[in-house]
Every structure is written in structure tokens, then in C-alpha cells.
Tab-separated table of C-alpha atoms in Angstrom:
chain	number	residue	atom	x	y	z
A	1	UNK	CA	19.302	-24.711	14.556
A	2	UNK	CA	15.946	-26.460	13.953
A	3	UNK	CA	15.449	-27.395	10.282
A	4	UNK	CA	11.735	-26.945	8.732
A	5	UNK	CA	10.276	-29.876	7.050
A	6	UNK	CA	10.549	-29.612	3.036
A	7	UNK	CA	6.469	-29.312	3.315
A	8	UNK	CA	6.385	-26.251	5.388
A	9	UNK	CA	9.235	-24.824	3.830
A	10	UNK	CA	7.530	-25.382	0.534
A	11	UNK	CA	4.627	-23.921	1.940
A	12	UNK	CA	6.038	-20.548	3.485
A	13	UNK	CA	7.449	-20.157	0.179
A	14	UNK	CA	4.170	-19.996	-1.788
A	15	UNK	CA	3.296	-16.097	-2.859
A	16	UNK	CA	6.972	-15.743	-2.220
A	17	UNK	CA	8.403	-17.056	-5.385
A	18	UNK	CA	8.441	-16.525	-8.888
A	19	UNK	CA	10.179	-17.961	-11.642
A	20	UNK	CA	12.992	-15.636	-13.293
A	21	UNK	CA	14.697	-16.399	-16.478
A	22	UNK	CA	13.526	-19.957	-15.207
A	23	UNK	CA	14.806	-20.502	-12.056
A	24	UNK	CA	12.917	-19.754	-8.787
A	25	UNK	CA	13.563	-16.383	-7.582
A	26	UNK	CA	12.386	-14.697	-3.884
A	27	UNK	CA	10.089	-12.027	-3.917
A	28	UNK	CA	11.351	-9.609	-1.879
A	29	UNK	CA	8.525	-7.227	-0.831
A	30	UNK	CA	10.483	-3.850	-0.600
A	31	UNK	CA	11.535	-4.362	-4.297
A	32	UNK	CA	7.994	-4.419	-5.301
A	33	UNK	CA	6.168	-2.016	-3.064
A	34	UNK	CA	8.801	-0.197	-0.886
A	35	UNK	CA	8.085	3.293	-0.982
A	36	UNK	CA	11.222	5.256	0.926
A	37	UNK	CA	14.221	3.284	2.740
A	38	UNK	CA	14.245	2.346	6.364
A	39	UNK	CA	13.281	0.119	9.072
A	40	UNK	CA	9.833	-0.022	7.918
A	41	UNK	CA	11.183	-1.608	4.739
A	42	UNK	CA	13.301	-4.082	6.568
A	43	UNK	CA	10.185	-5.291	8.930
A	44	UNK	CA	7.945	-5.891	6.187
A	45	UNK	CA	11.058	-8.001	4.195
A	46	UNK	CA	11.770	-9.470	7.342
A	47	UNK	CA	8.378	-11.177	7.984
A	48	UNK	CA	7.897	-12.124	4.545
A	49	UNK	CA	11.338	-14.406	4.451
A	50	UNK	CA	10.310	-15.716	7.913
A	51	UNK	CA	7.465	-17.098	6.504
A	52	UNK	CA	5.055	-15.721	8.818
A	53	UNK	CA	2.662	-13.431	6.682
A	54	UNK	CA	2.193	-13.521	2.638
A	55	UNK	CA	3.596	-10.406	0.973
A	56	UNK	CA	0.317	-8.860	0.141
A	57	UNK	CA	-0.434	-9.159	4.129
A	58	UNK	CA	3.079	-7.565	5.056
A	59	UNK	CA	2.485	-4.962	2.386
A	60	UNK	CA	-0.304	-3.557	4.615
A	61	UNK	CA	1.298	-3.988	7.569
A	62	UNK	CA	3.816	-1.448	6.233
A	63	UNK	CA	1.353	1.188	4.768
A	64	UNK	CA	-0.529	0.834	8.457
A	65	UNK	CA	2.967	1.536	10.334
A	66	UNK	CA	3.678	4.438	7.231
A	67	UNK	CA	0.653	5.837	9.053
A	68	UNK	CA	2.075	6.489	12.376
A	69	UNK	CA	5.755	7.927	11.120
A	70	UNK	CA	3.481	10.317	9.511
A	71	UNK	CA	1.215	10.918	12.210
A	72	UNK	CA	4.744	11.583	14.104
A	73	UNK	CA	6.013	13.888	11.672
A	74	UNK	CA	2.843	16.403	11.835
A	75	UNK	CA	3.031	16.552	15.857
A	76	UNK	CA	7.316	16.651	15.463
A	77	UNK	CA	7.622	19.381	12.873
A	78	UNK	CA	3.990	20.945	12.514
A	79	UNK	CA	3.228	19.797	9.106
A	80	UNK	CA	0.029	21.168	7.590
A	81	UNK	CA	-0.790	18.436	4.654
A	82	UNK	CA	-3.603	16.055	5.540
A	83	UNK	CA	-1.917	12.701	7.133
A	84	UNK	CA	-2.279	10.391	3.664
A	85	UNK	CA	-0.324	13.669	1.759
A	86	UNK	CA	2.487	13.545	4.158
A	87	UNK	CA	5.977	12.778	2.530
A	88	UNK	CA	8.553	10.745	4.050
A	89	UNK	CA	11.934	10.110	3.394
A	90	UNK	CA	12.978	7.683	5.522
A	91	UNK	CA	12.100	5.672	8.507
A	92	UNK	CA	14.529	5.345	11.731
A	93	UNK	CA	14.118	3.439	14.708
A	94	UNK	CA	14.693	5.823	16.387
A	95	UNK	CA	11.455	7.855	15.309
A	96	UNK	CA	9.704	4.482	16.322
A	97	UNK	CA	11.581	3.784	19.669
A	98	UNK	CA	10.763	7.688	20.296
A	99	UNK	CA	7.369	7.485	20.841
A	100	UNK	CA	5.518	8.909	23.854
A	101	UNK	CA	2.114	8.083	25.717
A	102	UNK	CA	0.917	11.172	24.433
A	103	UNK	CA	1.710	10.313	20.870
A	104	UNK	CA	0.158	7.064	20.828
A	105	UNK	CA	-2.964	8.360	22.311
A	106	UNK	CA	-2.949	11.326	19.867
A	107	UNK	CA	-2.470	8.628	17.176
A	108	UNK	CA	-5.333	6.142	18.149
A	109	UNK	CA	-7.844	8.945	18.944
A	110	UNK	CA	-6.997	10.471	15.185
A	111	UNK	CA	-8.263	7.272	13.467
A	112	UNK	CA	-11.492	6.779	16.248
A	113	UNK	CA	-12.631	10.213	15.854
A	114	UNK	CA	-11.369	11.949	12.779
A	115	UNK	CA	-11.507	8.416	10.166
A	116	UNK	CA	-14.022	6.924	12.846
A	117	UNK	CA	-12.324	3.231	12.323
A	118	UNK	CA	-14.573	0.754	13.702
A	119	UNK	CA	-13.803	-1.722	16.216
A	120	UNK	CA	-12.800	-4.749	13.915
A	121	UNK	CA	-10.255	-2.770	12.068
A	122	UNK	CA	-9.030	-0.899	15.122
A	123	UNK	CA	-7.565	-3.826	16.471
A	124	UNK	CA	-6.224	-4.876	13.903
A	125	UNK	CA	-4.376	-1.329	13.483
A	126	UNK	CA	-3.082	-1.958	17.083
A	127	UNK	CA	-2.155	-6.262	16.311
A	128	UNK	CA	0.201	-4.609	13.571
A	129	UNK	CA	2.096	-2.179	16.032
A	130	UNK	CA	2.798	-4.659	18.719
A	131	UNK	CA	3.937	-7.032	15.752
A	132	UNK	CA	6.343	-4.076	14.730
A	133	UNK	CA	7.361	-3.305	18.233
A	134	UNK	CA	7.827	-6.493	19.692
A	135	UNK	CA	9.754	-7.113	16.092
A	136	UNK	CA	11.828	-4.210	17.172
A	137	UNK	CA	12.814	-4.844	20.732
A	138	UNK	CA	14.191	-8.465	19.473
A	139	UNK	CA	16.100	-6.773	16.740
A	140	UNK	CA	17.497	-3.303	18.618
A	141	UNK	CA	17.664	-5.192	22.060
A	142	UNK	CA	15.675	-1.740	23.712
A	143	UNK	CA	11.999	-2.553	25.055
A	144	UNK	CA	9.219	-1.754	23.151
A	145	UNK	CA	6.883	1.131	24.549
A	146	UNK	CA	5.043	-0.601	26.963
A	147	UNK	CA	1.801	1.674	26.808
A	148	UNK	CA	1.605	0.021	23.088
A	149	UNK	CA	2.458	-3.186	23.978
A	150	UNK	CA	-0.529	-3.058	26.696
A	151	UNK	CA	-3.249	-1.606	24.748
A	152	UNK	CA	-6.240	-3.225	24.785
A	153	UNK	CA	-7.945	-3.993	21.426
A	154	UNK	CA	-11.786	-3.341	20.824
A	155	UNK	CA	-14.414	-5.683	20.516
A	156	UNK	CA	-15.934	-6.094	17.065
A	157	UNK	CA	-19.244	-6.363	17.454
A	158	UNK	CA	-21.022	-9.576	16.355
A	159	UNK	CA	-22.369	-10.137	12.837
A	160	UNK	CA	-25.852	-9.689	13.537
A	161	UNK	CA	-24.988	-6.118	15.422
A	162	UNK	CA	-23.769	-4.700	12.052
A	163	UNK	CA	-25.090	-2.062	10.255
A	164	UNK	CA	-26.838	-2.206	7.152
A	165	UNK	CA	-26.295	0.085	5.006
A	166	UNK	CA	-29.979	2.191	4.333
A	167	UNK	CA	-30.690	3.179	0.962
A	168	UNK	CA	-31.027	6.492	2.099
A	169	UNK	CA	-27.046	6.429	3.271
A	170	UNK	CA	-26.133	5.094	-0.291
A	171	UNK	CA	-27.860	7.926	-1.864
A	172	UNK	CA	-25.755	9.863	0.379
A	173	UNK	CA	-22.323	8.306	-0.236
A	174	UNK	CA	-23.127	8.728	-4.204
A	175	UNK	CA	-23.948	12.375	-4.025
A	176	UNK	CA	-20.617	12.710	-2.398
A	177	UNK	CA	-18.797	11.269	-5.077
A	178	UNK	CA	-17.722	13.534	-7.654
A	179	UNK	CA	-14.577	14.537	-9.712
A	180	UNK	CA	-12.328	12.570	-12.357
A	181	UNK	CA	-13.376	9.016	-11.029
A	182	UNK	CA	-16.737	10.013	-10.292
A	183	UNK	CA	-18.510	7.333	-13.006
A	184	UNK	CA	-15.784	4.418	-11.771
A	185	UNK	CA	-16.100	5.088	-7.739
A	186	UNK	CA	-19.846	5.341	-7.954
A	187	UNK	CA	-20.222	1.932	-9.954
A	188	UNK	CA	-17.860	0.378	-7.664
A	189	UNK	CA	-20.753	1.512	-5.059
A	190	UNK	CA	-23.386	0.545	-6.361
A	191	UNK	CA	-22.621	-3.214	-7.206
A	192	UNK	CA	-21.744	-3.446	-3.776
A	193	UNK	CA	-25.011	-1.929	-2.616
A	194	UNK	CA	-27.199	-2.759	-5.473
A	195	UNK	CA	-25.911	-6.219	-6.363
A	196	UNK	CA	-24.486	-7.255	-2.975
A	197	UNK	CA	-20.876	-8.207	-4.618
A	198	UNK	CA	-18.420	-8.252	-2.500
A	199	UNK	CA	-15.064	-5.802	-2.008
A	200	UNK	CA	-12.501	-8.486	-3.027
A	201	UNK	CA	-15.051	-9.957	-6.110
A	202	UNK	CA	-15.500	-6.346	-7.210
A	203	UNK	CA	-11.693	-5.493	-7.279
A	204	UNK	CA	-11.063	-9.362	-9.357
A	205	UNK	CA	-13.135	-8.162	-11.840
A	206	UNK	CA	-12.704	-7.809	-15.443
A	207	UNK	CA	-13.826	-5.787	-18.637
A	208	UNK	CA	-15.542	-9.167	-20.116
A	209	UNK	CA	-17.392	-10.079	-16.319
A	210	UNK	CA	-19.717	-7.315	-17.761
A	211	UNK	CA	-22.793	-8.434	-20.109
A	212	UNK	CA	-25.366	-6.518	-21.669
A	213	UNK	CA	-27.918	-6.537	-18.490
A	214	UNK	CA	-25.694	-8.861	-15.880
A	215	UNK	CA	-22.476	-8.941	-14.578
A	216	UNK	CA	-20.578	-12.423	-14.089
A	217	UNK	CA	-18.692	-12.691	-10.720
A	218	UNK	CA	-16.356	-15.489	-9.336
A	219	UNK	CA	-16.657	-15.786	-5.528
A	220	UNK	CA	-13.491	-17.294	-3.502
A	221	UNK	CA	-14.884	-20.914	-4.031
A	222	UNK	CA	-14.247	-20.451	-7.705
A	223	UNK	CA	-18.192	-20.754	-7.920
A	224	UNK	CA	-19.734	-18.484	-11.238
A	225	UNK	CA	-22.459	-16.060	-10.462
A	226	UNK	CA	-24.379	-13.836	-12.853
A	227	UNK	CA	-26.340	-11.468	-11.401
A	228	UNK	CA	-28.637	-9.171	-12.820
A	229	UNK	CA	-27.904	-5.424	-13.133
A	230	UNK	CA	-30.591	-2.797	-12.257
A	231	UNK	CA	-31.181	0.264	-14.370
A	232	UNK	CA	-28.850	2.661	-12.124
A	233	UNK	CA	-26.049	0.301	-11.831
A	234	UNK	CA	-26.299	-0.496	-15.820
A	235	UNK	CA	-26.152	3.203	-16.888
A	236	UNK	CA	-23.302	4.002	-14.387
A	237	UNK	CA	-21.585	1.408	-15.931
A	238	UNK	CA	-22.188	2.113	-19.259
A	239	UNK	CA	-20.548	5.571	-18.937
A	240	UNK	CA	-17.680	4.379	-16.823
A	241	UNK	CA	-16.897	1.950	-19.139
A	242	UNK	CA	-17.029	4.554	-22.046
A	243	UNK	CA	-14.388	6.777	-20.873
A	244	UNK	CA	-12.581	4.022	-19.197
A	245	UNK	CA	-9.077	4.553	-19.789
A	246	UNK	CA	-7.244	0.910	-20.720
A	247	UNK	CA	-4.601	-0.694	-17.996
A	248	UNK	CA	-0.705	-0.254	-19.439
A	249	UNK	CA	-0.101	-3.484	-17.905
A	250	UNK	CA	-1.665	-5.306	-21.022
A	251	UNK	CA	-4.426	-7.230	-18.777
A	252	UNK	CA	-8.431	-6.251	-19.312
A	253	UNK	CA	-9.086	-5.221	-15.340
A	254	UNK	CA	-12.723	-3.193	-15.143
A	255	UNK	CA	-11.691	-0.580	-12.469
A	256	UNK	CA	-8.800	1.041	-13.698
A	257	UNK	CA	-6.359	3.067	-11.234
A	258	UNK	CA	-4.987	6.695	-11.523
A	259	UNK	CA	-1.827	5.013	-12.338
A	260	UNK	CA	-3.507	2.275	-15.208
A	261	UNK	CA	-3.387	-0.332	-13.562
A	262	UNK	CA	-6.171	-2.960	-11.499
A	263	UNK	CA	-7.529	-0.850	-8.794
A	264	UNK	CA	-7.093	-1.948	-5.367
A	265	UNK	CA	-8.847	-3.154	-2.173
A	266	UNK	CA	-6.949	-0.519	0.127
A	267	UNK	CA	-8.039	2.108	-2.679
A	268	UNK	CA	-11.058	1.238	-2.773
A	269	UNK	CA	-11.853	1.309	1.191
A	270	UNK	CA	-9.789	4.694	0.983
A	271	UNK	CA	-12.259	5.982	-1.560
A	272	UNK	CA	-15.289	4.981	0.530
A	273	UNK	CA	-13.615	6.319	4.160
A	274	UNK	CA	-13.532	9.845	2.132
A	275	UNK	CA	-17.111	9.847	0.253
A	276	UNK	CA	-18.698	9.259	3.793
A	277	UNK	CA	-17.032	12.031	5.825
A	278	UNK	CA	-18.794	14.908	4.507
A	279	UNK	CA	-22.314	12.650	5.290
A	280	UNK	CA	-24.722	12.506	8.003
A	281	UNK	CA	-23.420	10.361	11.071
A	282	UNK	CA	-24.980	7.494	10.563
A	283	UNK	CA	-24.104	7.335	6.945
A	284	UNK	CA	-20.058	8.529	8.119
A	285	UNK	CA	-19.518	4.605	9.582
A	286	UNK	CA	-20.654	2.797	6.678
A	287	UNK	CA	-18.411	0.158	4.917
A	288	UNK	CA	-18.375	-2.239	1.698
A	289	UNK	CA	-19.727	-4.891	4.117
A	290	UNK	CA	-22.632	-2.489	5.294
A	291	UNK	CA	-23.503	-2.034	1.569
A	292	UNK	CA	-23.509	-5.283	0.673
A	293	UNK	CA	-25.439	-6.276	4.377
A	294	UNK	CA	-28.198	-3.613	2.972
A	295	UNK	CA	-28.256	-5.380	-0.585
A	296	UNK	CA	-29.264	-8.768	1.398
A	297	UNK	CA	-31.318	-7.160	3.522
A	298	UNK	CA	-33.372	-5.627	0.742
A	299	UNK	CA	-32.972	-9.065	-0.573
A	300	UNK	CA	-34.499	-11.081	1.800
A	301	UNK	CA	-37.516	-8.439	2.180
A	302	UNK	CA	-38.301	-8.622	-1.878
A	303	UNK	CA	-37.641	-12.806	-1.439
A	304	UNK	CA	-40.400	-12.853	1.272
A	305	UNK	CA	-42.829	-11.149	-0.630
A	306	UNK	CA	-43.070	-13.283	-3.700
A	307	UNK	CA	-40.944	-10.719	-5.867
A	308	UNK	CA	-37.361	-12.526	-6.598
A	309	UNK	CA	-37.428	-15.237	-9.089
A	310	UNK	CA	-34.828	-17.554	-8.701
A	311	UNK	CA	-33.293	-19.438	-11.867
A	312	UNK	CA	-29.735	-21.573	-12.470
A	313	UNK	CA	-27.454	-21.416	-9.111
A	314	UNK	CA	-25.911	-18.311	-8.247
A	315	UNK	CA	-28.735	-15.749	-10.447
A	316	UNK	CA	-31.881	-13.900	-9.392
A	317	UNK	CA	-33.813	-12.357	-11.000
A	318	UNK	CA	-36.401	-9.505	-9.933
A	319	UNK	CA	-39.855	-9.332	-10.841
């Protein structure tokens, strides 16, 4: 059996660990995110101990593969709910193993033309399943499906094809927005769209990131940004923060779940995906990257024209 050197052992081991009554402990995914018992559990654990994803990346593996049992369950027993209300109980192989062309095609065509998943994440959807499937056949010893194992992923399109976001399809997405997170979702919006922050920045931030006309943001490099807030974006804000219900985890996270605690990325991107269905088409495809693409865009325009003043790194300022 070939031994791992104590560097990448050490390595496949970080996210993995924490320290419990001060020893090192595993983190075993399914403890902390598991949802019902199964197979699905076991593949997500499974990858995790092998070192091969983080658990926050095998955590959406799961809830991607959750999709399809689900997906199965509608076509197997004529379930009415909407796909993300489905309840499961648990996961088989056999359900997996089960799986016909017909199925699969069914499955795929759901997310192209019902959730109209672009081509970036679509292939990524379809990575996941021949990661489960091919994980499967080793384990089981029966061959995956091999009309999954063969599908071809999509192009993304290049950078410079994406779509910005128009600030007529932001309009749009906010009108759309309504109910008991109606002042959170829309802020969440419009600092992507309005202040160009990005998804992962927005979900990292805090209660004190937000100032009395800015809002302080720390990118991946650990660099400090404060960037101005405009009118809208204050005074949505303002009253989301006003009947912002605290976290019960003790922290001081700005976006607050249903269940008090830091709001998500997935949630998030779910929230958006739903706001832009009931839109016009162009405005149905949008994404956190096409808001923030529109804030640049914007951007650049105002910057050409002599109406941006720039002052200390990382702040701008408009005229």
C-alpha cells in the first residue's frame, strides 16, 4: 500500500479537522450536513476522507446528486411538489444504478429548459454525476450507465461573451422580489449590481462592513475595499438592517438566514434562479456575475467620461 508523504497528508487534512476537547478530530461531512441516510451520504464522506475534494466542495456535490433522486422520485411515483420541495428518505443504489436513458435526458432537459442552467454550470452538474457513478461502479462492482458516463459537457462561453446584466433586467429581478426577505434579497441585489461586490464577498460579510454611506469589503487577497453606497442601495439597507433578525449562532453575519444563521452562496444563487423566472427572457439567464459584469460596465462608461473620482486603493467615488 503506497504511503502519502506527511506534507500531503497534512495537506488533505486541512478543512478536515478540528480540534475537540483538544485533540484533532475528523470532520466527517454527513455529521454536519447529511440530510437523510444512504449512499449519497457515504459518497460525499467518502471523498472527503480520500482527500480529494474539501467538505464544503463535497457538500455540493451531494445537494447536486439530492437533485436527481428527486427528479427520480417525481417520474417513479408521480409526485406533484416542485423538485426543491421533494422529501426523501433515503438514498439506495439501487435508485441510482436504476436509471434509464430516458431519465437522464428528462433530468438534463429539466435544468436547460425549466431552471435554464447555463453552460458553465451545466457541466459541472454532469462532472459531479460521472464522479458519483464512476464512484459507484468501483464500490458496487456493476457499470455505471454508460449514456451518463458519455455525455458530453457544454462549452462555457468565453468571458468577453457574457452577459451583462442591463439596468433594465435589475429593475426587473427587484420587482420580482417580494415577501418576508424582500428588504434582505433585494440588498443582496443591489450591491452586486450597484456596487459590483462579488457573490462570495457579499455572503463574508458582516453587520460592522456597513458604514454610514460605504460598505467595507475584503476580497480573497485579504485586500480592504470601501466602496461607496448609492442612495437605493443605502435605503434598502437601512430597512433590512432594521428588521434584521440577529444570528443564534452568537457571530454578527449581515444576511441572516430563515434558520438565523450566515446566509449562504447556494441560497443566495437559489434566490436569484427564482426572482428571474417570472422575467422577460433575457432578464430569466442573468446571474451574480452578470450583475456585477453590468456594475463594471456602467463603471467603465462613467470612468471614461470624467465622472468617477478615484481616491485611496480599492474606493471610488462618483461625481
Amino acid at each position: 500500500m503506497a504511503i502519502k508523504p506527511l506534507a500531503a497528508m497534512e495537506k488533505s487534512l486541512i478543512g478536515r479537522c478540528n480540534t475537540v476537547r483538544g485533540q484533532m478530530a475528523i470532520i466527517v461531512p454527513s455529521e454536519r450536513y447529511g440530510h437523510e441516510p444512504g449512499i449519497l451520504l457515504e459518497f460525499m464522506d467518502s471523498i472527503v476522507a480520500a482527500g480529494e475534494v474539501e467538505a464544503q466542495t463535497a457538500y455540493n456535490y451531494y445537494m447536486t446528486a439530492r437533485t436527481l433522486v428527486k427528479y427520480l422520485h417525481k417520474c417513479r411515483y408521480g409526485v406533484e411538489a416542485p423538485l426543491d420541495e421533494v422529501v426523501l428518505t433515503r438514498v439506495s443504489t439501487e435508485e441510482l444504478l436504476s436509471i434509464t436513458p430516458d431519465e437522464w435526458a428528462g433530468y438534463l432537459d429539466y435544468y436547460v429548459r425549466t431552471v435554464r442552467e447555463r453552460a458553465g454550470p451545466l457541466a459541472v452538474r454532469i462532472t459531479v454525476f460521472r464522479r458519483l457513478y464512476g464512484w459507484l461502479e468501483n464500490k458496487t462492482g456493476r457499470p455505471a450507465p454508460k449514456f451518463v458516463m458519455s455525455t458530453k459537457r457544454p462549452k462555457s462561453p468565453n468571458s468577453a461573451q457574457s452577459t451583462a446584466a442591463s439596468p433594465h433586467s435589475v429593475q426587473e429581478i427587484i420587482s420580482s422580489l417580494k415577501g418576508e426577505f424582500r428588504a434582505r434579497n433585494i440588498s443582496i441585489v443591489l450591491l452586486a449590481a450597484r456596487c459590483g461586490i462579488g457573490l462570495d464577498e457579499i455572503v463574508d460579510l458582516d453587520l460592522e462592513d456597513v458604514k454610514l454611506n460605504s460598505i467595507c469589503v475584503q476580497g480573497l487577497s485579504g485586500r480592504l475595499r470601501e466602496i461607496p453606497l448609492d442612495d437605493m442601495t443605502k435605503a434598502m439597507l437601512d430597512q433590512y438592517i432594521e428588521e434584521r433578525i440577529p444570528p443564534i449562532d452568537g457571530g454578527n453575519t449581515l444576511f441572516v438566514s430563515k434558520k438565523r444563521g450566515r446566509l449562504k452562496r447556494g441560497a443566495m444563487q437559489k434566490m436569484l434562479r427564482k426572482a428571474v423566472r417570472n422575467t422577460s427572457e433575457k432578464t430569466q439567464v442573468v446571474t451574480f456575475r452578470d450583475l456585477q459584469q453590468g456594475w463594471m460596465r456602467q463603471t467603465a462608461e462613467l470612468d471614461s467620461q470624467g465622472l468617477i473620482k478615484h481616491g485611496r486603493v480599492g474606493s471610488r467615488k462618483y461625481i
